[in-house]
Amino acid sequence: MPGNGARRLIRMFHLISAVIEREKDRLSELDGAIGDADHGITMSIGFLAVNGALARLDLDRTMPADVLSVAATAFLNAVGASTGPLYATAFKRAAQALADREEETLGLAGQAAMLGAIASGIRDRGKGERGDKTMLDVWIPAAEAAADAAARGDPEAAAWAKILQTAQAGADATRTMVATRGRAARVGPRSLGHMDPGAASAVCILGAMRDAFCEG
Amino acid sequence: MRGKQAARAGTAEAPVPIPLRYGDDPLVWACWLYYEERMTQGDIAEAMGISRATVNAYLADARERGIVNITLDPARLASLTLAQELKRHFGLRDCLVVPSDGSSRSLIDRLGIAGGQAMRKLLKSGDTLAVVWGRTVLAVGRNTKVAGLHDVTVVQATGGTAGRTDYTPDLCAAAFADAVGGRCVSIMAPMLVSSPEIARLLLAEPLLEEQFATLAEANRVVFGISSLRPNSTIHMSGLLESVSLQDYLAKNAVGVIAGRFIDERGQPVAGPLEQRTIGISLDALKAIPMRIAVAGGFDKVPAILAALRGGYVSILVTDAATARGILKADGMAGIDDKLVQRPKAETLPNTYRSHVKKFINDPQDVIEEMLAGAVAAHRKHIAPIGGSHRALVARDGPRPGKVGLVVGGGSGHEPCFLGYVGRGMADAVAVGNVFSSPPPDPILQCARAASRGRGVLFVYGNYAGDVMNFEMAAEMAEEEGIEVRTVLTTDDIASSPVEDRDGRRGVAGNVFVFKIAGAACDLGWSLEACEAVTRRANARTYTVGVALEPGSLPQTRRPSFEIGADEMEIGMGIHGEPGVARERMKTADEITDAMMDRIFAEMTAGRGDRVAVLVNSFTATPLMELYILYRRVEQRLSAKGIDIAANWVGPYCTSLDMTGASITILHLDDELDSLLNHPCETAFLRVG
């Protein structure tokens, strides 16, 4: 039945929005150290717009891929800047990946495919790499951890524990990196010692994903 | 010389009466003679009729009592402090930090010169010096000149690489051999061979065995440290042609020394290249008693930090910005406090304002209200596309037979960008939030509005956000059958070194580039021709900015960066991005000269050439000061016999309410000259 996976995703976006609201000030503060101090605000505006658009969907006729497509467009038009195209492309790719799998229920394999598509979408759009001190330092290792867990057939809870652990380690590692992409690249050495705000918000998103997918 | 014949040592002190001008303080007299007249202590003793020991005591006393204050140049003091901290923190044998002096010399040149100085002190007769190839290492070799050394052997530390660069291993080793008049020993094999078996076989060859034996005798090694960044030399080396960098990144590799990968703790990272590399091993390198690393540039900070943590370096030569970065990355957050040279500014009284006053209603409505006002004020030139003010079209712009020109970017730079929309310039503009790119949708609307079947040219500043949103819009437009070409403006020469010209950001030079592009479009040129001439205009446009005081965002109404009471930032961008150097405030002519010297270092204009000049205010700097700057720009250009064909002076591309100015020079040719003079009619620029 089509609605199950879509419902999980909509719940996921609600949880993401909630955690971003809670962490808004911390994210903006992180950004203030190396950027223009609006990351928390930008993410909050983006996910509020996503939830607004998702509220208009008829869930019984919605596939998981549709949810992600709608989210991509809503996020992009609300945000612009650089976060907009990055997450919009990520969600578009994730939608494509789920559509290709004809995914309905969104089990761990589908979740892993989604994370992989998000990571590669952000990578292609931003032309970035691991080690650039960006959200990719969280998304790439998290996607790899998810793929490994899915290949091993881990239970969802164990898989997501591992994904979150990897994600947090990736975010922590951004402290010793020098930004070469995005606005933070312009402050160069002044970015050292600070966690990248995009990496921090990526961990928040992954945490919300775990809560959405592991709630029994 | 006074008193040369007077009795010298052993005489009883018979002080000469103190001349009136020194008051009655013999310390002041002694100090004057010593520090101002540059006399020796012996001569002072004679002049004052006292013993040398007394002079010495006077001078010491004068320093203690604060009559004499010895100050070091702040930039040198800072670099010395950084060197001391690095030495202490990583247990180095020594460390040399090049001051960030804001000179127009490239970092590699500065490191090369400093490295050359270090080599002069470190090399001795009979040494065997291993040389690891690299761009910086070659610069050191070329800047080293040590005479009078005997029996020095210079040995290549790795096999050879393809001659695609001018810093191959053999050239690097030869440069050092030449510099010290020593014997040069090569490694007669490629640095990278196609399989581990071949490496094993080659290493068993007697010739290579002998060469590696010389390498094993090295008591000094000089090497660079490569990052894994896209612009690093490692990509030019051929090392990564056969394997993916991904293999190494996934194992947390952050740097490369002598073709060997290391992780953030400096541990070797095993990978497919390990067994195929012919050259010094990391263990062998670490065993050399004196290991001189020369490396700088903040993209290398993680790699240098890893090399330091791994114990590969005993002597480090780097620059101040990188040194600061390394210390910060290793958790020395307090390093900036140690570098503060001047006493802290007095604390302001509590009543001092913490917010900048602005004419706004609700900060959230700033952009919409500004656009509503702009559209109303410039009704003659611009009109909204659809219902939104985020996409505006020229009333007398798009027409059949003409390529459409679309510009855009974040707000806060007014009159950029909407002030340059109109006949003869841009056909449409997409407007984003403060300092944020517009999303693809309004850009796409602009492309549609500007398109009349001959294609659309996107011209905008080179910023990550703008690039992504405009690229997405271009993809969408192409899907609708609108052909789109893009030219990124990259005129800010302070934002990245000349080797990385494509990485530079676009600033006030935008206006020249828009003008040229707009004229070409207005003349009905083809899309290819419009793109080509726009690209040429951008390549010949050079901008340097200097900020004196920060601007403030409408949302925060607080200064967006901190700058000292007597400081300026050379090279600052139009969003308050840091520039190349923070220096003490100077006179207008000194500042202009520093800016023009940077431009002259890159622009090839000579006698009889023609240029256009833009002296631009970031907003708060008044015309009065812009004219003072323009006056000096004109003097500098005319001294070189360069003609100013056009000059624009005023706020053309601003940064909210920042105080500061930029100078842009467009090096004209005949075609650019006539395009610049082609008529245009926009809200903020009228020609003809």
PDB file of N, CA, C and O in Angstrom, chain A residues 36 38 76-77 80-82 85-86 89 123 125-127 129-132 176-178 180-183 185-190 192-193, chain B residues 229-230 246 249-250 264 298 301-302 321 325 328-329 435-437 439-441 462-465 468-469 471-472 475 503 505 569 577-578:
ATOM      1  N   ASP A  36      27.850  33.937   7.401  1.00  0.00           N
ATOM      2  CA  ASP A  36      27.059  35.133   7.626  1.00  0.00           C
ATOM      3  C   ASP A  36      25.932  34.918   8.633  1.00  0.00           C
ATOM      4  O   ASP A  36      24.955  35.636   8.631  1.00  0.00           O
ATOM      5  N   ASP A  38      23.461  32.986   9.234  1.00  0.00           N
ATOM      6  CA  ASP A  38      22.040  32.779   8.959  1.00  0.00           C
ATOM      7  C   ASP A  38      21.691  31.322   8.680  1.00  0.00           C
ATOM      8  O   ASP A  38      20.595  31.022   8.239  1.00  0.00           O
ATOM      9  N   LEU A  76      13.812  24.613  -2.266  1.00  0.00           N
ATOM     10  CA  LEU A  76      14.586  25.469  -3.162  1.00  0.00           C
ATOM     11  C   LEU A  76      13.972  26.855  -3.289  1.00  0.00           C
ATOM     12  O   LEU A  76      14.654  27.871  -3.166  1.00  0.00           O
ATOM     13  N   ASN A  77      12.671  26.895  -3.536  1.00  0.00           N
ATOM     14  CA  ASN A  77      12.058  28.205  -3.769  1.00  0.00           C
ATOM     15  C   ASN A  77      12.020  29.066  -2.515  1.00  0.00           C
ATOM     16  O   ASN A  77      12.007  30.277  -2.598  1.00  0.00           O
ATOM     17  N   GLY A  80      16.885  29.522  -1.845  1.00  0.00           N
ATOM     18  CA  GLY A  80      17.931  30.075  -2.719  1.00  0.00           C
ATOM     19  C   GLY A  80      19.294  29.845  -2.103  1.00  0.00           C
ATOM     20  O   GLY A  80      19.579  28.747  -1.646  1.00  0.00           O
ATOM     21  N   ALA A  81      20.098  30.914  -2.048  1.00  0.00           N
ATOM     22  CA  ALA A  81      21.445  30.848  -1.452  1.00  0.00           C
ATOM     23  C   ALA A  81      22.183  29.603  -1.926  1.00  0.00           C
ATOM     24  O   ALA A  81      22.002  29.169  -3.049  1.00  0.00           O
ATOM     25  N   SER A  82      22.999  28.980  -1.058  1.00  0.00           N
ATOM     26  CA  SER A  82      23.656  27.751  -1.509  1.00  0.00           C
ATOM     27  C   SER A  82      23.022  26.510  -0.900  1.00  0.00           C
ATOM     28  O   SER A  82      23.036  25.446  -1.499  1.00  0.00           O
ATOM     29  N   PRO A  85      19.927  24.984  -3.418  1.00  0.00           N
ATOM     30  CA  PRO A  85      20.247  24.040  -4.499  1.00  0.00           C
ATOM     31  C   PRO A  85      20.827  22.720  -3.991  1.00  0.00           C
ATOM     32  O   PRO A  85      20.565  21.670  -4.573  1.00  0.00           O
ATOM     33  N   LEU A  86      21.590  22.768  -2.900  1.00  0.00           N
ATOM     34  CA  LEU A  86      22.225  21.536  -2.414  1.00  0.00           C
ATOM     35  C   LEU A  86      21.174  20.547  -1.926  1.00  0.00           C
ATOM     36  O   LEU A  86      21.120  19.405  -2.375  1.00  0.00           O
ATOM     37  N   THR A  89      18.663  19.459  -4.753  1.00  0.00           N
ATOM     38  CA  THR A  89      19.219  18.422  -5.623  1.00  0.00           C
ATOM     39  C   THR A  89      19.276  17.089  -4.881  1.00  0.00           C
ATOM     40  O   THR A  89      18.974  16.029  -5.446  1.00  0.00           O
ATOM     41  N   ARG A 123      27.015  16.224  -3.548  1.00  0.00           N
ATOM     42  CA  ARG A 123      28.379  16.218  -4.076  1.00  0.00           C
ATOM     43  C   ARG A 123      28.400  16.768  -5.511  1.00  0.00           C
ATOM     44  O   ARG A 123      29.234  17.593  -5.857  1.00  0.00           O
ATOM     45  N   ARG A 125      26.100  18.662  -7.085  1.00  0.00           N
ATOM     46  CA  ARG A 125      25.666  20.050  -7.201  1.00  0.00           C
ATOM     47  C   ARG A 125      26.741  21.001  -6.686  1.00  0.00           C
ATOM     48  O   ARG A 125      27.049  22.001  -7.301  1.00  0.00           O
ATOM     49  N   GLY A 126      27.342  20.667  -5.558  1.00  0.00           N
ATOM     50  CA  GLY A 126      28.327  21.572  -4.957  1.00  0.00           C
ATOM     51  C   GLY A 126      29.730  21.326  -5.480  1.00  0.00           C
ATOM     52  O   GLY A 126      30.648  22.052  -5.137  1.00  0.00           O
ATOM     53  N   LYS A 127      29.893  20.321  -6.302  1.00  0.00           N
ATOM     54  CA  LYS A 127      31.215  19.922  -6.798  1.00  0.00           C
ATOM     55  C   LYS A 127      32.209  19.825  -5.644  1.00  0.00           C
ATOM     56  O   LYS A 127      33.355  20.242  -5.746  1.00  0.00           O
ATOM     57  N   GLU A 129      33.807  17.576  -2.078  1.00  0.00           N
ATOM     58  CA  GLU A 129      34.377  16.282  -1.719  1.00  0.00           C
ATOM     59  C   GLU A 129      34.447  16.181  -0.208  1.00  0.00           C
ATOM     60  O   GLU A 129      34.379  17.185   0.497  1.00  0.00           O
ATOM     61  N   ARG A 130      34.649  14.994   0.254  1.00  0.00           N
ATOM     62  CA  ARG A 130      34.969  14.771   1.646  1.00  0.00           C
ATOM     63  C   ARG A 130      36.252  15.558   1.978  1.00  0.00           C
ATOM     64  O   ARG A 130      37.170  15.599   1.170  1.00  0.00           O
ATOM     65  N   GLY A 131      36.293  16.173   3.144  1.00  0.00           N
ATOM     66  CA  GLY A 131      37.511  16.905   3.514  1.00  0.00           C
ATOM     67  C   GLY A 131      37.443  18.387   3.186  1.00  0.00           C
ATOM     68  O   GLY A 131      38.347  19.137   3.495  1.00  0.00           O
ATOM     69  N   ASP A 132      36.346  18.826   2.535  1.00  0.00           N
ATOM     70  CA  ASP A 132      36.204  20.237   2.184  1.00  0.00           C
ATOM     71  C   ASP A 132      35.596  21.058   3.319  1.00  0.00           C
ATOM     72  O   ASP A 132      35.333  22.238   3.154  1.00  0.00           O
ATOM     73  N   THR A 176      38.940  20.413  12.360  1.00  0.00           N
ATOM     74  CA  THR A 176      40.361  20.556  11.997  1.00  0.00           C
ATOM     75  C   THR A 176      40.526  20.840  10.507  1.00  0.00           C
ATOM     76  O   THR A 176      41.626  20.887  10.018  1.00  0.00           O
ATOM     77  N   MET A 177      39.415  21.008   9.797  1.00  0.00           N
ATOM     78  CA  MET A 177      39.541  21.242   8.355  1.00  0.00           C
ATOM     79  C   MET A 177      39.473  22.736   8.041  1.00  0.00           C
ATOM     80  O   MET A 177      38.950  23.527   8.803  1.00  0.00           O
ATOM     81  N   VAL A 178      39.997  23.073   6.876  1.00  0.00           N
ATOM     82  CA  VAL A 178      39.908  24.437   6.376  1.00  0.00           C
ATOM     83  C   VAL A 178      38.882  24.442   5.252  1.00  0.00           C
ATOM     84  O   VAL A 178      38.956  23.623   4.344  1.00  0.00           O
ATOM     85  N   THR A 180      37.118  25.159   1.916  1.00  0.00           N
ATOM     86  CA  THR A 180      37.522  25.640   0.590  1.00  0.00           C
ATOM     87  C   THR A 180      36.312  25.833  -0.296  1.00  0.00           C
ATOM     88  O   THR A 180      36.419  26.208  -1.436  1.00  0.00           O
ATOM     89  N   ARG A 181      35.128  25.533   0.228  1.00  0.00           N
ATOM     90  CA  ARG A 181      33.924  25.684  -0.583  1.00  0.00           C
ATOM     91  C   ARG A 181      32.961  26.603   0.166  1.00  0.00           C
ATOM     92  O   ARG A 181      32.973  26.671   1.375  1.00  0.00           O
ATOM     93  N   GLY A 182      32.110  27.228  -0.617  1.00  0.00           N
ATOM     94  CA  GLY A 182      31.058  28.024  -0.002  1.00  0.00           C
ATOM     95  C   GLY A 182      31.611  29.288   0.614  1.00  0.00           C
ATOM     96  O   GLY A 182      32.776  29.626   0.475  1.00  0.00           O
ATOM     97  N   ARG A 183      30.707  30.001   1.297  1.00  0.00           N
ATOM     98  CA  ARG A 183      31.074  31.292   1.858  1.00  0.00           C
ATOM     99  C   ARG A 183      32.232  31.148   2.848  1.00  0.00           C
ATOM    100  O   ARG A 183      33.117  31.987   2.908  1.00  0.00           O
ATOM    101  N   ALA A 185      34.744  29.417   2.722  1.00  0.00           N
ATOM    102  CA  ALA A 185      36.044  29.343   2.059  1.00  0.00           C
ATOM    103  C   ALA A 185      36.711  30.709   2.043  1.00  0.00           C
ATOM    104  O   ALA A 185      37.927  30.821   2.050  1.00  0.00           O
ATOM    105  N   ARG A 186      35.881  31.750   2.038  1.00  0.00           N
ATOM    106  CA  ARG A 186      36.458  33.089   1.967  1.00  0.00           C
ATOM    107  C   ARG A 186      37.141  33.488   3.269  1.00  0.00           C
ATOM    108  O   ARG A 186      37.938  34.393   3.278  1.00  0.00           O
ATOM    109  N   VAL A 187      36.814  32.854   4.356  1.00  0.00           N
ATOM    110  CA  VAL A 187      37.497  33.200   5.607  1.00  0.00           C
ATOM    111  C   VAL A 187      38.667  32.278   5.884  1.00  0.00           C
ATOM    112  O   VAL A 187      39.402  32.480   6.831  1.00  0.00           O
ATOM    113  N   GLY A 188      38.835  31.280   5.049  1.00  0.00           N
ATOM    114  CA  GLY A 188      40.023  30.422   5.099  1.00  0.00           C
ATOM    115  C   GLY A 188      40.408  29.996   6.493  1.00  0.00           C
ATOM    116  O   GLY A 188      39.659  29.281   7.158  1.00  0.00           O
ATOM    117  N   PRO A 189      41.584  30.432   6.930  1.00  0.00           N
ATOM    118  CA  PRO A 189      42.126  29.925   8.191  1.00  0.00           C
ATOM    119  C   PRO A 189      41.241  30.237   9.387  1.00  0.00           C
ATOM    120  O   PRO A 189      41.273  29.544  10.390  1.00  0.00           O
ATOM    121  N   ARG A 190      40.425  31.294   9.260  1.00  0.00           N
ATOM    122  CA  ARG A 190      39.574  31.618  10.406  1.00  0.00           C
ATOM    123  C   ARG A 190      38.521  30.546  10.626  1.00  0.00           C
ATOM    124  O   ARG A 190      37.814  30.550  11.617  1.00  0.00           O
ATOM    125  N   LEU A 192      39.188  27.408  10.929  1.00  0.00           N
ATOM    126  CA  LEU A 192      39.767  26.307  11.708  1.00  0.00           C
ATOM    127  C   LEU A 192      39.268  26.321  13.144  1.00  0.00           C
ATOM    128  O   LEU A 192      39.113  27.370  13.738  1.00  0.00           O
ATOM    129  N   GLY A 193      39.061  25.116  13.693  1.00  0.00           N
ATOM    130  CA  GLY A 193      38.642  25.018  15.074  1.00  0.00           C
ATOM    131  C   GLY A 193      37.134  25.106  15.228  1.00  0.00           C
ATOM    132  O   GLY A 193      36.607  24.848  16.301  1.00  0.00           O
TER     133      GLY A 193
ATOM    134  N   ARG B 229      43.857  18.826  -1.929  1.00  0.00           N
ATOM    135  CA  ARG B 229      42.921  19.767  -2.530  1.00  0.00           C
ATOM    136  C   ARG B 229      42.972  19.714  -4.045  1.00  0.00           C
ATOM    137  O   ARG B 229      44.002  19.396  -4.614  1.00  0.00           O
ATOM    138  N   PRO B 230      41.889  20.131  -4.682  1.00  0.00           N
ATOM    139  CA  PRO B 230      41.867  20.102  -6.147  1.00  0.00           C
ATOM    140  C   PRO B 230      43.014  20.892  -6.783  1.00  0.00           C
ATOM    141  O   PRO B 230      43.461  20.550  -7.856  1.00  0.00           O
ATOM    142  N   GLN B 246      39.528   8.937  -4.104  1.00  0.00           N
ATOM    143  CA  GLN B 246      38.517   8.438  -3.165  1.00  0.00           C
ATOM    144  C   GLN B 246      39.080   7.378  -2.239  1.00  0.00           C
ATOM    145  O   GLN B 246      38.774   7.329  -1.054  1.00  0.00           O
ATOM    146  N   LEU B 249      40.909   9.287   0.358  1.00  0.00           N
ATOM    147  CA  LEU B 249      40.041  10.131   1.190  1.00  0.00           C
ATOM    148  C   LEU B 249      39.242   9.273   2.160  1.00  0.00           C
ATOM    149  O   LEU B 249      39.040   9.629   3.308  1.00  0.00           O
ATOM    150  N   ALA B 250      38.792   8.114   1.680  1.00  0.00           N
ATOM    151  CA  ALA B 250      37.981   7.244   2.527  1.00  0.00           C
ATOM    152  C   ALA B 250      38.789   6.728   3.713  1.00  0.00           C
ATOM    153  O   ALA B 250      38.236   6.358   4.739  1.00  0.00           O
ATOM    154  N   GLU B 264      45.319  12.363   9.360  1.00  0.00           N
ATOM    155  CA  GLU B 264      45.381  13.598  10.148  1.00  0.00           C
ATOM    156  C   GLU B 264      46.296  13.501  11.356  1.00  0.00           C
ATOM    157  O   GLU B 264      46.731  14.502  11.892  1.00  0.00           O
ATOM    158  N   PHE B 298      46.619  28.355   3.417  1.00  0.00           N
ATOM    159  CA  PHE B 298      45.793  27.762   4.457  1.00  0.00           C
ATOM    160  C   PHE B 298      45.061  26.516   4.012  1.00  0.00           C
ATOM    161  O   PHE B 298      44.616  25.735   4.817  1.00  0.00           O
ATOM    162  N   VAL B 301      46.715  23.654   5.648  1.00  0.00           N
ATOM    163  CA  VAL B 301      46.808  23.558   7.107  1.00  0.00           C
ATOM    164  C   VAL B 301      46.619  22.126   7.622  1.00  0.00           C
ATOM    165  O   VAL B 301      47.438  21.634   8.390  1.00  0.00           O
ATOM    166  N   PRO B 302      45.564  21.413   7.200  1.00  0.00           N
ATOM    167  CA  PRO B 302      45.406  20.051   7.741  1.00  0.00           C
ATOM    168  C   PRO B 302      46.595  19.156   7.397  1.00  0.00           C
ATOM    169  O   PRO B 302      47.011  18.337   8.222  1.00  0.00           O
ATOM    170  N   ALA B 321      49.854  33.503   8.199  1.00  0.00           N
ATOM    171  CA  ALA B 321      48.450  33.081   8.170  1.00  0.00           C
ATOM    172  C   ALA B 321      48.344  31.575   8.365  1.00  0.00           C
ATOM    173  O   ALA B 321      47.479  31.079   9.093  1.00  0.00           O
ATOM    174  N   GLY B 325      46.767  29.362  11.478  1.00  0.00           N
ATOM    175  CA  GLY B 325      45.787  28.310  11.196  1.00  0.00           C
ATOM    176  C   GLY B 325      46.173  26.982  11.828  1.00  0.00           C
ATOM    177  O   GLY B 325      45.342  26.287  12.397  1.00  0.00           O
ATOM    178  N   LYS B 328      45.595  27.128  15.548  1.00  0.00           N
ATOM    179  CA  LYS B 328      44.165  27.094  15.872  1.00  0.00           C
ATOM    180  C   LYS B 328      43.606  25.709  15.658  1.00  0.00           C
ATOM    181  O   LYS B 328      42.817  25.216  16.458  1.00  0.00           O
ATOM    182  N   ALA B 329      44.002  25.082  14.552  1.00  0.00           N
ATOM    183  CA  ALA B 329      43.463  23.756  14.242  1.00  0.00           C
ATOM    184  C   ALA B 329      43.886  22.757  15.303  1.00  0.00           C
ATOM    185  O   ALA B 329      43.213  21.774  15.545  1.00  0.00           O
ATOM    186  N   PHE B 435      22.861  39.457   0.489  1.00  0.00           N
ATOM    187  CA  PHE B 435      24.088  38.674   0.275  1.00  0.00           C
ATOM    188  C   PHE B 435      23.804  37.207  -0.042  1.00  0.00           C
ATOM    189  O   PHE B 435      24.661  36.354   0.178  1.00  0.00           O
ATOM    190  N   SER B 436      22.585  36.873  -0.508  1.00  0.00           N
ATOM    191  CA  SER B 436      22.263  35.485  -0.844  1.00  0.00           C
ATOM    192  C   SER B 436      21.776  35.400  -2.275  1.00  0.00           C
ATOM    193  O   SER B 436      20.964  36.221  -2.707  1.00  0.00           O
ATOM    194  N   SER B 437      22.209  34.377  -2.955  1.00  0.00           N
ATOM    195  CA  SER B 437      21.772  34.202  -4.337  1.00  0.00           C
ATOM    196  C   SER B 437      20.255  34.050  -4.417  1.00  0.00           C
ATOM    197  O   SER B 437      19.638  33.472  -3.525  1.00  0.00           O
ATOM    198  N   PRO B 439      16.945  32.094  -5.772  1.00  0.00           N
ATOM    199  CA  PRO B 439      16.746  30.706  -6.189  1.00  0.00           C
ATOM    200  C   PRO B 439      16.587  30.623  -7.714  1.00  0.00           C
ATOM    201  O   PRO B 439      16.437  31.646  -8.377  1.00  0.00           O
ATOM    202  N   PRO B 440      16.603  29.401  -8.265  1.00  0.00           N
ATOM    203  CA  PRO B 440      16.544  29.264  -9.720  1.00  0.00           C
ATOM    204  C   PRO B 440      15.274  29.854 -10.344  1.00  0.00           C
ATOM    205  O   PRO B 440      15.316  30.348 -11.467  1.00  0.00           O
ATOM    206  N   ASP B 441      14.151  29.799  -9.615  1.00  0.00           N
ATOM    207  CA  ASP B 441      12.889  30.183 -10.245  1.00  0.00           C
ATOM    208  C   ASP B 441      12.876  31.604 -10.800  1.00  0.00           C
ATOM    209  O   ASP B 441      12.573  31.800 -11.978  1.00  0.00           O
ATOM    210  N   ASN B 462      31.255  35.299  -9.242  1.00  0.00           N
ATOM    211  CA  ASN B 462      31.642  33.921  -8.946  1.00  0.00           C
ATOM    212  C   ASN B 462      31.550  33.605  -7.448  1.00  0.00           C
ATOM    213  O   ASN B 462      32.525  33.742  -6.718  1.00  0.00           O
ATOM    214  N   TYR B 463      30.364  33.212  -7.021  1.00  0.00           N
ATOM    215  CA  TYR B 463      30.138  32.773  -5.638  1.00  0.00           C
ATOM    216  C   TYR B 463      29.416  31.438  -5.674  1.00  0.00           C
ATOM    217  O   TYR B 463      28.545  31.230  -6.537  1.00  0.00           O
ATOM    218  N   ALA B 464      29.737  30.555  -4.717  1.00  0.00           N
ATOM    219  CA  ALA B 464      29.219  29.186  -4.757  1.00  0.00           C
ATOM    220  C   ALA B 464      27.690  29.152  -4.898  1.00  0.00           C
ATOM    221  O   ALA B 464      27.144  28.433  -5.729  1.00  0.00           O
ATOM    222  N   GLY B 465      26.992  29.945  -4.092  1.00  0.00           N
ATOM    223  CA  GLY B 465      25.531  29.924  -4.114  1.00  0.00           C
ATOM    224  C   GLY B 465      24.991  30.394  -5.459  1.00  0.00           C
ATOM    225  O   GLY B 465      24.100  29.775  -6.043  1.00  0.00           O
ATOM    226  N   MET B 468      25.434  27.749  -8.211  1.00  0.00           N
ATOM    227  CA  MET B 468      24.505  26.622  -8.180  1.00  0.00           C
ATOM    228  C   MET B 468      23.109  27.022  -8.647  1.00  0.00           C
ATOM    229  O   MET B 468      22.485  26.323  -9.448  1.00  0.00           O
ATOM    230  N   ASN B 469      22.632  28.175  -8.171  1.00  0.00           N
ATOM    231  CA  ASN B 469      21.265  28.566  -8.533  1.00  0.00           C
ATOM    232  C   ASN B 469      21.161  28.953 -10.011  1.00  0.00           C
ATOM    233  O   ASN B 469      20.202  28.587 -10.690  1.00  0.00           O
ATOM    234  N   GLU B 471      23.139  27.866 -12.355  1.00  0.00           N
ATOM    235  CA  GLU B 471      23.311  26.641 -13.154  1.00  0.00           C
ATOM    236  C   GLU B 471      22.001  25.862 -13.241  1.00  0.00           C
ATOM    237  O   GLU B 471      21.631  25.356 -14.301  1.00  0.00           O
ATOM    238  N   MET B 472      21.302  25.768 -12.099  1.00  0.00           N
ATOM    239  CA  MET B 472      20.025  25.049 -12.122  1.00  0.00           C
ATOM    240  C   MET B 472      19.044  25.754 -13.044  1.00  0.00           C
ATOM    241  O   MET B 472      18.334  25.118 -13.833  1.00  0.00           O
ATOM    242  N   GLU B 475      19.907  25.006 -16.587  1.00  0.00           N
ATOM    243  CA  GLU B 475      19.446  23.676 -16.999  1.00  0.00           C
ATOM    244  C   GLU B 475      17.956  23.704 -17.326  1.00  0.00           C
ATOM    245  O   GLU B 475      17.513  23.153 -18.335  1.00  0.00           O
ATOM    246  N   GLY B 503      39.107  31.018  -9.587  1.00  0.00           N
ATOM    247  CA  GLY B 503      38.540  30.907  -8.246  1.00  0.00           C
ATOM    248  C   GLY B 503      38.252  32.260  -7.631  1.00  0.00           C
ATOM    249  O   GLY B 503      37.742  32.342  -6.525  1.00  0.00           O
ATOM    250  N   ARG B 505      36.560  35.983  -6.890  1.00  0.00           N
ATOM    251  CA  ARG B 505      35.164  36.410  -6.824  1.00  0.00           C
ATOM    252  C   ARG B 505      34.943  37.632  -7.702  1.00  0.00           C
ATOM    253  O   ARG B 505      35.892  38.326  -8.086  1.00  0.00           O
ATOM    254  N   GLU B 569      41.516  46.834   5.999  1.00  0.00           N
ATOM    255  CA  GLU B 569      41.682  45.504   5.418  1.00  0.00           C
ATOM    256  C   GLU B 569      41.796  45.645   3.907  1.00  0.00           C
ATOM    257  O   GLU B 569      40.861  46.074   3.240  1.00  0.00           O
ATOM    258  N   GLU B 577      34.056  39.773   3.301  1.00  0.00           N
ATOM    259  CA  GLU B 577      34.997  38.662   3.378  1.00  0.00           C
ATOM    260  C   GLU B 577      36.394  39.214   3.608  1.00  0.00           C
ATOM    261  O   GLU B 577      36.760  40.227   3.025  1.00  0.00           O
ATOM    262  N   PRO B 578      37.171  38.501   4.424  1.00  0.00           N
ATOM    263  CA  PRO B 578      38.530  38.967   4.693  1.00  0.00           C
ATOM    264  C   PRO B 578      39.334  39.108   3.406  1.00  0.00           C
ATOM    265  O   PRO B 578      39.127  38.391   2.441  1.00  0.00           O
TER     266      PRO B 578
END
